[in-house]
Amino acid sequence: MSRTPPPHHARYSTGHVPLNRALSKMGLFSRKEAEEYIFSGRIKVAGKVCRDPFFPVSPEKDLFAFNDTPLFYAAKRTVLLHKPRGVVTTRSDEKGRKNVFDLHPDAFRGLHAVGRLDRASSGLLLLTNDTRFSSDLTDPQNAIPRRYVVTVTGRIEEKHLEQLKNGLLDKGEFLKVSDVMLRKASGRESHLLVTLTEGKNREIRRLFKTLGRDVTRLKRIAFGKLELGTLEAGAFRVLSETEVREIGL
């Protein structure tokens, strides 16, 4: 479990970062895994055991070891997972629920989720060990489109589509879609294709809630130029360098 950094680590000199962050950025461990190994005395910095996850280190200059084996930067790797419903995207869940990393523990070691999909949602989820790439993908200024197929209760009309495009307030936060298309509507439910360019928490569910509608199905089918296609739920594939380069940044 993480703890508050001591006062003498409150500021880091240029080129230095906390040990747990350095190990995570190397793409070998998640932040949580790194902290566990640090606390258990399995990590050495410059030949000495370090049990402080906030110890200042220089990723470019310091030598690190895990169980006395030297650590080096992992090759950058990004996978596209078809996240099934019923699993969370965070490694450390307070309720101990199954997470996406439990699906393929060995293949997903050292990776972290890009953005999030809530437990009840499914579809395209990217996992990577490239923290800069991850930050670029989730930066609102880059406005990378994410497309979702959505089913909601009740009939959605043209006026509702305009409201979604113009934006709505939910608990003081402004929410809006980049685009929305009504595919089918009846008195019982409506089916839509929704595009977002920001990753605000549960944005689609909150938007429809303000319209008095509940989302009963939410599936992400595209992220930038990447598409889920026919990949089965729970399956994944490793992205090629070309796919990573052309995702839309």
PDB file of C-alpha atoms in Angstrom:
ATOM      1  CA  MET A   1       0.000   0.000   0.000  1.00  0.00           C
ATOM      2  CA  SER A   2       1.276   3.446  -0.893  1.00  0.00           C
ATOM      3  CA  ARG A   3       2.057   5.962   1.812  1.00  0.00           C
ATOM      4  CA  THR A   4       2.536   9.713   1.997  1.00  0.00           C
ATOM      5  CA  PRO A   5       6.056  10.773   0.992  1.00  0.00           C
ATOM      6  CA  PRO A   6       8.147  12.191   3.861  1.00  0.00           C
ATOM      7  CA  PRO A   7       8.877  15.949   3.938  1.00  0.00           C
ATOM      8  CA  HIS A   8      12.477  15.628   2.711  1.00  0.00           C
ATOM      9  CA  HIS A   9      11.172  14.096  -0.518  1.00  0.00           C
ATOM     10  CA  ALA A  10       8.619  16.834  -1.074  1.00  0.00           C
ATOM     11  CA  ARG A  11      10.715  18.305  -3.879  1.00  0.00           C
ATOM     12  CA  TYR A  12      12.930  16.479  -6.324  1.00  0.00           C
ATOM     13  CA  SER A  13      15.919  18.021  -8.060  1.00  0.00           C
ATOM     14  CA  THR A  14      16.010  18.193 -11.843  1.00  0.00           C
ATOM     15  CA  GLY A  15      16.183  14.761 -13.428  1.00  0.00           C
ATOM     16  CA  HIS A  16      15.071  12.940 -10.269  1.00  0.00           C
ATOM     17  CA  VAL A  17      11.752  11.192  -9.624  1.00  0.00           C
ATOM     18  CA  PRO A  18      10.384   8.857  -6.908  1.00  0.00           C
ATOM     19  CA  LEU A  19      11.728   5.310  -7.115  1.00  0.00           C
ATOM     20  CA  ASN A  20       8.257   3.782  -7.576  1.00  0.00           C
ATOM     21  CA  ARG A  21       7.586   6.091 -10.518  1.00  0.00           C
ATOM     22  CA  ALA A  22      10.960   5.369 -12.101  1.00  0.00           C
ATOM     23  CA  LEU A  23      10.384   1.613 -11.995  1.00  0.00           C
ATOM     24  CA  SER A  24       6.886   2.027 -13.420  1.00  0.00           C
ATOM     25  CA  LYS A  25       8.166   4.192 -16.258  1.00  0.00           C
ATOM     26  CA  MET A  26      10.687   1.506 -17.158  1.00  0.00           C
ATOM     27  CA  GLY A  27       7.682  -0.527 -18.248  1.00  0.00           C
ATOM     28  CA  LEU A  28       8.568  -3.548 -16.136  1.00  0.00           C
ATOM     29  CA  PHE A  29       6.128  -3.174 -13.232  1.00  0.00           C
ATOM     30  CA  SER A  30       2.935  -1.339 -12.464  1.00  0.00           C
ATOM     31  CA  ARG A  31       3.233   1.359  -9.778  1.00  0.00           C
ATOM     32  CA  LYS A  32       1.549  -0.963  -7.270  1.00  0.00           C
ATOM     33  CA  GLU A  33       3.871  -3.882  -8.113  1.00  0.00           C
ATOM     34  CA  ALA A  34       6.905  -1.615  -7.824  1.00  0.00           C
ATOM     35  CA  GLU A  35       5.851  -0.481  -4.347  1.00  0.00           C
ATOM     36  CA  GLU A  36       5.281  -4.044  -3.188  1.00  0.00           C
ATOM     37  CA  TYR A  37       8.762  -5.080  -4.342  1.00  0.00           C
ATOM     38  CA  ILE A  38      10.334  -1.993  -2.760  1.00  0.00           C
ATOM     39  CA  PHE A  39       8.676  -2.582   0.621  1.00  0.00           C
ATOM     40  CA  SER A  40       9.737  -6.248   0.568  1.00  0.00           C
ATOM     41  CA  GLY A  41      13.390  -5.324   0.006  1.00  0.00           C
ATOM     42  CA  ARG A  42      13.662  -6.856  -3.457  1.00  0.00           C
ATOM     43  CA  ILE A  43      14.763  -3.635  -5.167  1.00  0.00           C
ATOM     44  CA  LYS A  44      18.304  -2.272  -5.098  1.00  0.00           C
ATOM     45  CA  VAL A  45      19.471   1.168  -6.168  1.00  0.00           C
ATOM     46  CA  ALA A  46      23.194   1.467  -6.923  1.00  0.00           C
ATOM     47  CA  GLY A  47      23.752  -1.884  -5.208  1.00  0.00           C
ATOM     48  CA  LYS A  48      21.883  -1.046  -1.997  1.00  0.00           C
ATOM     49  CA  VAL A  49      18.454  -2.234  -0.904  1.00  0.00           C
ATOM     50  CA  CYS A  50      15.932   0.612  -0.857  1.00  0.00           C
ATOM     51  CA  ARG A  51      12.604   0.233   0.947  1.00  0.00           C
ATOM     52  CA  ASP A  52      11.409   3.797   0.323  1.00  0.00           C
ATOM     53  CA  PRO A  53       9.127   4.111  -2.753  1.00  0.00           C
ATOM     54  CA  PHE A  54       9.637   7.886  -2.725  1.00  0.00           C
ATOM     55  CA  PHE A  55      13.430   7.768  -2.647  1.00  0.00           C
ATOM     56  CA  PRO A  56      14.705  10.232  -5.313  1.00  0.00           C
ATOM     57  CA  VAL A  57      16.465   8.538  -8.219  1.00  0.00           C
ATOM     58  CA  SER A  58      17.641   9.431 -11.695  1.00  0.00           C
ATOM     59  CA  PRO A  59      16.147   6.944 -14.207  1.00  0.00           C
ATOM     60  CA  GLU A  60      18.833   7.847 -16.733  1.00  0.00           C
ATOM     61  CA  LYS A  61      21.825   7.444 -14.403  1.00  0.00           C
ATOM     62  CA  ASP A  62      21.022   5.130 -11.490  1.00  0.00           C
ATOM     63  CA  LEU A  63      21.385   1.362 -11.716  1.00  0.00           C
ATOM     64  CA  PHE A  64      18.441  -0.720 -10.508  1.00  0.00           C
ATOM     65  CA  ALA A  65      18.151  -4.407  -9.661  1.00  0.00           C
ATOM     66  CA  PHE A  66      15.289  -6.757  -8.816  1.00  0.00           C
ATOM     67  CA  ASN A  67      16.276  -9.838  -6.808  1.00  0.00           C
ATOM     68  CA  ASP A  68      19.892  -8.910  -7.694  1.00  0.00           C
ATOM     69  CA  THR A  69      19.091  -9.023 -11.423  1.00  0.00           C
ATOM     70  CA  PRO A  70      19.840  -5.744 -13.256  1.00  0.00           C
ATOM     71  CA  LEU A  71      16.805  -3.945 -14.619  1.00  0.00           C
ATOM     72  CA  PHE A  72      16.672  -2.309 -18.028  1.00  0.00           C
ATOM     73  CA  TYR A  73      13.964  -0.410 -19.875  1.00  0.00           C
ATOM     74  CA  ALA A  74      11.404  -2.775 -21.398  1.00  0.00           C
ATOM     75  CA  ALA A  75      10.612  -2.555 -25.082  1.00  0.00           C
ATOM     76  CA  LYS A  76       7.562  -0.368 -25.612  1.00  0.00           C
ATOM     77  CA  ARG A  77       4.469  -2.499 -25.993  1.00  0.00           C
ATOM     78  CA  THR A  78       0.786  -1.738 -26.505  1.00  0.00           C
ATOM     79  CA  VAL A  79      -2.054  -4.246 -26.731  1.00  0.00           C
ATOM     80  CA  LEU A  80      -5.671  -3.885 -27.759  1.00  0.00           C
ATOM     81  CA  LEU A  81      -8.012  -5.806 -25.472  1.00  0.00           C
ATOM     82  CA  HIS A  82     -11.696  -6.535 -25.915  1.00  0.00           C
ATOM     83  CA  LYS A  83     -12.687  -5.842 -22.321  1.00  0.00           C
ATOM     84  CA  PRO A  84     -15.636  -7.996 -21.256  1.00  0.00           C
ATOM     85  CA  ARG A  85     -18.340  -6.712 -18.944  1.00  0.00           C
ATOM     86  CA  GLY A  86     -17.962  -7.488 -15.259  1.00  0.00           C
ATOM     87  CA  VAL A  87     -14.262  -6.630 -14.819  1.00  0.00           C
ATOM     88  CA  VAL A  88     -12.684  -3.358 -13.651  1.00  0.00           C
ATOM     89  CA  THR A  89      -9.728  -1.600 -15.267  1.00  0.00           C
ATOM     90  CA  THR A  90      -7.802  -0.757 -12.103  1.00  0.00           C
ATOM     91  CA  ARG A  91      -5.283  -3.178 -10.591  1.00  0.00           C
ATOM     92  CA  SER A  92      -6.170  -2.271  -7.017  1.00  0.00           C
ATOM     93  CA  ASP A  93      -9.910  -2.481  -6.447  1.00  0.00           C
ATOM     94  CA  GLU A  94     -11.207  -1.822  -2.933  1.00  0.00           C
ATOM     95  CA  LYS A  95     -13.833  -4.548  -3.333  1.00  0.00           C
ATOM     96  CA  GLY A  96     -11.353  -7.092  -4.678  1.00  0.00           C
ATOM     97  CA  ARG A  97     -13.246  -7.510  -7.938  1.00  0.00           C
ATOM     98  CA  LYS A  98     -11.681  -9.172 -10.970  1.00  0.00           C
ATOM     99  CA  ASN A  99      -9.723  -6.748 -13.146  1.00  0.00           C
ATOM    100  CA  VAL A 100      -8.550  -6.788 -16.755  1.00  0.00           C
ATOM    101  CA  PHE A 101      -5.008  -7.727 -15.708  1.00  0.00           C
ATOM    102  CA  ASP A 102      -6.349 -10.976 -14.247  1.00  0.00           C
ATOM    103  CA  LEU A 103      -7.457 -12.031 -17.732  1.00  0.00           C
ATOM    104  CA  HIS A 104      -3.885 -12.558 -18.994  1.00  0.00           C
ATOM    105  CA  PRO A 105      -1.505 -11.999 -16.031  1.00  0.00           C
ATOM    106  CA  ASP A 106       1.736 -12.892 -17.830  1.00  0.00           C
ATOM    107  CA  ALA A 107       0.980 -11.057 -21.079  1.00  0.00           C
ATOM    108  CA  PHE A 108      -0.200  -7.921 -19.241  1.00  0.00           C
ATOM    109  CA  ARG A 109       2.652  -7.723 -16.720  1.00  0.00           C
ATOM    110  CA  GLY A 110       4.078  -4.206 -16.575  1.00  0.00           C
ATOM    111  CA  LEU A 111       1.212  -2.686 -18.575  1.00  0.00           C
ATOM    112  CA  HIS A 112      -1.351  -0.116 -17.476  1.00  0.00           C
ATOM    113  CA  ALA A 113      -4.749   0.808 -18.900  1.00  0.00           C
ATOM    114  CA  VAL A 114      -5.092   3.842 -21.161  1.00  0.00           C
ATOM    115  CA  GLY A 115      -8.093   5.684 -19.785  1.00  0.00           C
ATOM    116  CA  ARG A 116     -10.893   3.526 -18.427  1.00  0.00           C
ATOM    117  CA  LEU A 117     -14.063   1.602 -19.090  1.00  0.00           C
ATOM    118  CA  ASP A 118     -16.341   1.058 -16.122  1.00  0.00           C
ATOM    119  CA  ARG A 119     -17.204  -2.426 -14.901  1.00  0.00           C
ATOM    120  CA  ALA A 120     -20.530  -2.539 -16.738  1.00  0.00           C
ATOM    121  CA  SER A 121     -19.005  -1.441 -20.059  1.00  0.00           C
ATOM    122  CA  SER A 122     -17.179  -3.502 -22.650  1.00  0.00           C
ATOM    123  CA  GLY A 123     -15.121  -3.044 -25.768  1.00  0.00           C
ATOM    124  CA  LEU A 124     -11.810  -1.652 -26.926  1.00  0.00           C
ATOM    125  CA  LEU A 125      -9.317  -0.984 -24.137  1.00  0.00           C
ATOM    126  CA  LEU A 126      -5.652  -0.189 -24.735  1.00  0.00           C
ATOM    127  CA  LEU A 127      -2.947  -1.407 -22.346  1.00  0.00           C
ATOM    128  CA  THR A 128       0.619  -0.140 -22.615  1.00  0.00           C
ATOM    129  CA  ASN A 129       3.944   0.285 -20.806  1.00  0.00           C
ATOM    130  CA  ASP A 130       4.634   3.543 -22.648  1.00  0.00           C
ATOM    131  CA  THR A 131       3.617   6.264 -20.199  1.00  0.00           C
ATOM    132  CA  ARG A 132       4.234   9.146 -22.611  1.00  0.00           C
ATOM    133  CA  PHE A 133       2.123   7.485 -25.298  1.00  0.00           C
ATOM    134  CA  SER A 134      -0.609   6.880 -22.731  1.00  0.00           C
ATOM    135  CA  SER A 135      -0.566  10.532 -21.643  1.00  0.00           C
ATOM    136  CA  ASP A 136      -0.783  11.722 -25.245  1.00  0.00           C
ATOM    137  CA  LEU A 137      -3.755   9.461 -25.938  1.00  0.00           C
ATOM    138  CA  THR A 138      -5.722  10.750 -22.958  1.00  0.00           C
ATOM    139  CA  ASP A 139      -4.772  14.431 -23.307  1.00  0.00           C
ATOM    140  CA  PRO A 140      -8.034  16.321 -24.072  1.00  0.00           C
ATOM    141  CA  GLN A 141      -6.090  18.766 -26.255  1.00  0.00           C
ATOM    142  CA  ASN A 142      -5.314  15.965 -28.714  1.00  0.00           C
ATOM    143  CA  ALA A 143      -9.064  15.279 -29.036  1.00  0.00           C
ATOM    144  CA  ILE A 144      -8.686  11.669 -30.150  1.00  0.00           C
ATOM    145  CA  PRO A 145     -12.183  10.329 -30.931  1.00  0.00           C
ATOM    146  CA  ARG A 146     -13.580   7.288 -29.120  1.00  0.00           C
ATOM    147  CA  ARG A 147     -16.690   5.696 -30.614  1.00  0.00           C
ATOM    148  CA  TYR A 148     -19.285   3.755 -28.647  1.00  0.00           C
ATOM    149  CA  VAL A 149     -22.435   1.816 -29.421  1.00  0.00           C
ATOM    150  CA  VAL A 150     -24.957   2.700 -26.743  1.00  0.00           C
ATOM    151  CA  THR A 151     -28.384   1.394 -25.783  1.00  0.00           C
ATOM    152  CA  VAL A 152     -30.582   3.472 -23.476  1.00  0.00           C
ATOM    153  CA  THR A 153     -34.058   3.118 -22.008  1.00  0.00           C
ATOM    154  CA  GLY A 154     -36.919   4.975 -23.650  1.00  0.00           C
ATOM    155  CA  ARG A 155     -37.187   6.883 -26.913  1.00  0.00           C
ATOM    156  CA  ILE A 156     -34.482   9.360 -27.924  1.00  0.00           C
ATOM    157  CA  GLU A 157     -35.711  12.184 -30.149  1.00  0.00           C
ATOM    158  CA  GLU A 158     -34.008  14.844 -32.266  1.00  0.00           C
ATOM    159  CA  LYS A 159     -34.213  17.380 -29.441  1.00  0.00           C
ATOM    160  CA  HIS A 160     -32.226  15.031 -27.216  1.00  0.00           C
ATOM    161  CA  LEU A 161     -29.506  14.669 -29.860  1.00  0.00           C
ATOM    162  CA  GLU A 162     -29.159  18.457 -30.019  1.00  0.00           C
ATOM    163  CA  GLN A 163     -28.886  18.661 -26.239  1.00  0.00           C
ATOM    164  CA  LEU A 164     -26.133  16.039 -26.230  1.00  0.00           C
ATOM    165  CA  LYS A 165     -24.187  17.939 -28.914  1.00  0.00           C
ATOM    166  CA  ASN A 166     -24.646  21.348 -27.270  1.00  0.00           C
ATOM    167  CA  GLY A 167     -23.680  20.013 -23.862  1.00  0.00           C
ATOM    168  CA  LEU A 168     -25.319  19.486 -20.487  1.00  0.00           C
ATOM    169  CA  LEU A 169     -24.376  20.200 -16.880  1.00  0.00           C
ATOM    170  CA  ASP A 170     -24.088  17.388 -14.371  1.00  0.00           C
ATOM    171  CA  LYS A 171     -23.220  18.378 -10.807  1.00  0.00           C
ATOM    172  CA  GLY A 172     -21.551  21.525 -12.078  1.00  0.00           C
ATOM    173  CA  GLU A 173     -19.463  19.778 -14.734  1.00  0.00           C
ATOM    174  CA  PHE A 174     -20.041  20.515 -18.420  1.00  0.00           C
ATOM    175  CA  LEU A 175     -20.410  17.386 -20.537  1.00  0.00           C
ATOM    176  CA  LYS A 176     -20.966  16.983 -24.274  1.00  0.00           C
ATOM    177  CA  VAL A 177     -20.536  14.520 -27.090  1.00  0.00           C
ATOM    178  CA  SER A 178     -18.422  15.184 -30.149  1.00  0.00           C
ATOM    179  CA  ASP A 179     -21.001  13.462 -32.319  1.00  0.00           C
ATOM    180  CA  VAL A 180     -24.084  11.304 -31.906  1.00  0.00           C
ATOM    181  CA  MET A 181     -26.218   9.335 -34.351  1.00  0.00           C
ATOM    182  CA  LEU A 182     -29.537   7.673 -33.639  1.00  0.00           C
ATOM    183  CA  ARG A 183     -29.577   4.212 -35.182  1.00  0.00           C
ATOM    184  CA  LYS A 184     -32.927   2.905 -33.938  1.00  0.00           C
ATOM    185  CA  ALA A 185     -35.600   4.062 -31.503  1.00  0.00           C
ATOM    186  CA  SER A 186     -38.758   2.676 -29.956  1.00  0.00           C
ATOM    187  CA  GLY A 187     -40.820   3.419 -26.887  1.00  0.00           C
ATOM    188  CA  ARG A 188     -38.870   0.783 -24.976  1.00  0.00           C
ATOM    189  CA  GLU A 189     -35.261   1.608 -25.929  1.00  0.00           C
ATOM    190  CA  SER A 190     -33.004   3.505 -28.317  1.00  0.00           C
ATOM    191  CA  HIS A 191     -29.745   2.551 -30.001  1.00  0.00           C
ATOM    192  CA  LEU A 192     -27.080   5.162 -30.745  1.00  0.00           C
ATOM    193  CA  LEU A 193     -23.534   5.666 -31.972  1.00  0.00           C
ATOM    194  CA  VAL A 194     -21.740   8.156 -29.719  1.00  0.00           C
ATOM    195  CA  THR A 195     -18.346   9.793 -30.223  1.00  0.00           C
ATOM    196  CA  LEU A 196     -16.347  11.454 -27.424  1.00  0.00           C
ATOM    197  CA  THR A 197     -13.015  13.282 -27.502  1.00  0.00           C
ATOM    198  CA  GLU A 198     -12.542  13.519 -23.735  1.00  0.00           C
ATOM    199  CA  GLY A 199     -12.387  10.822 -21.097  1.00  0.00           C
ATOM    200  CA  LYS A 200     -14.427  12.276 -18.257  1.00  0.00           C
ATOM    201  CA  ASN A 201     -15.606   9.780 -15.661  1.00  0.00           C
ATOM    202  CA  ARG A 202     -18.741   7.882 -16.786  1.00  0.00           C
ATOM    203  CA  GLU A 203     -19.495  10.727 -19.214  1.00  0.00           C
ATOM    204  CA  ILE A 204     -21.942   8.884 -21.469  1.00  0.00           C
ATOM    205  CA  ARG A 205     -23.933   7.434 -18.585  1.00  0.00           C
ATOM    206  CA  ARG A 206     -24.109  10.841 -16.898  1.00  0.00           C
ATOM    207  CA  LEU A 207     -25.196  12.603 -20.084  1.00  0.00           C
ATOM    208  CA  PHE A 208     -28.108  10.266 -20.684  1.00  0.00           C
ATOM    209  CA  LYS A 209     -29.040  10.350 -17.005  1.00  0.00           C
ATOM    210  CA  THR A 210     -29.594  14.100 -17.300  1.00  0.00           C
ATOM    211  CA  LEU A 211     -32.071  13.281 -20.087  1.00  0.00           C
ATOM    212  CA  GLY A 212     -33.896  10.841 -17.835  1.00  0.00           C
ATOM    213  CA  ARG A 213     -32.517   7.783 -19.630  1.00  0.00           C
ATOM    214  CA  ASP A 214     -30.494   4.863 -18.270  1.00  0.00           C
ATOM    215  CA  VAL A 215     -27.693   3.292 -20.284  1.00  0.00           C
ATOM    216  CA  THR A 216     -28.254  -0.461 -20.489  1.00  0.00           C
ATOM    217  CA  ARG A 217     -25.399  -1.267 -22.875  1.00  0.00           C
ATOM    218  CA  LEU A 218     -22.179   0.595 -23.600  1.00  0.00           C
ATOM    219  CA  LYS A 219     -19.441  -0.776 -25.831  1.00  0.00           C
ATOM    220  CA  ARG A 220     -16.398   1.069 -27.160  1.00  0.00           C
ATOM    221  CA  ILE A 221     -15.765   0.053 -30.762  1.00  0.00           C
ATOM    222  CA  ALA A 222     -13.008   2.457 -31.808  1.00  0.00           C
ATOM    223  CA  PHE A 223     -10.189   4.570 -30.387  1.00  0.00           C
ATOM    224  CA  GLY A 224      -8.748   6.952 -32.959  1.00  0.00           C
ATOM    225  CA  LYS A 225      -8.021   4.861 -36.067  1.00  0.00           C
ATOM    226  CA  LEU A 226      -8.048   1.606 -34.099  1.00  0.00           C
ATOM    227  CA  GLU A 227     -11.180  -0.525 -34.328  1.00  0.00           C
ATOM    228  CA  LEU A 228     -12.344  -3.429 -32.185  1.00  0.00           C
ATOM    229  CA  GLY A 229     -13.492  -5.402 -35.200  1.00  0.00           C
ATOM    230  CA  THR A 230     -14.336  -9.063 -34.609  1.00  0.00           C
ATOM    231  CA  LEU A 231     -12.002  -9.568 -31.627  1.00  0.00           C
ATOM    232  CA  GLU A 232     -13.844 -11.738 -29.102  1.00  0.00           C
ATOM    233  CA  ALA A 233     -14.529 -10.596 -25.540  1.00  0.00           C
ATOM    234  CA  GLY A 234     -11.511 -11.290 -23.342  1.00  0.00           C
ATOM    235  CA  ALA A 235      -9.141 -11.664 -26.304  1.00  0.00           C
ATOM    236  CA  PHE A 236      -6.304  -9.257 -27.154  1.00  0.00           C
ATOM    237  CA  ARG A 237      -3.752  -8.542 -29.835  1.00  0.00           C
ATOM    238  CA  VAL A 238      -0.427  -6.698 -29.801  1.00  0.00           C
ATOM    239  CA  LEU A 239      -0.394  -3.511 -31.875  1.00  0.00           C
ATOM    240  CA  SER A 240       2.199  -3.092 -34.596  1.00  0.00           C
ATOM    241  CA  GLU A 241       4.529  -0.084 -34.660  1.00  0.00           C
ATOM    242  CA  THR A 242       2.560   1.219 -37.635  1.00  0.00           C
ATOM    243  CA  GLU A 243      -0.745   1.036 -35.746  1.00  0.00           C
ATOM    244  CA  VAL A 244       0.740   2.857 -32.763  1.00  0.00           C
ATOM    245  CA  ARG A 245       2.247   5.520 -35.001  1.00  0.00           C
ATOM    246  CA  GLU A 246      -0.962   6.093 -36.958  1.00  0.00           C
ATOM    247  CA  ILE A 247      -3.500   5.968 -34.119  1.00  0.00           C
ATOM    248  CA  GLY A 248      -4.357   9.608 -34.624  1.00  0.00           C
ATOM    249  CA  LEU A 249      -1.789  11.713 -32.779  1.00  0.00           C
TER     250      LEU A 249
END
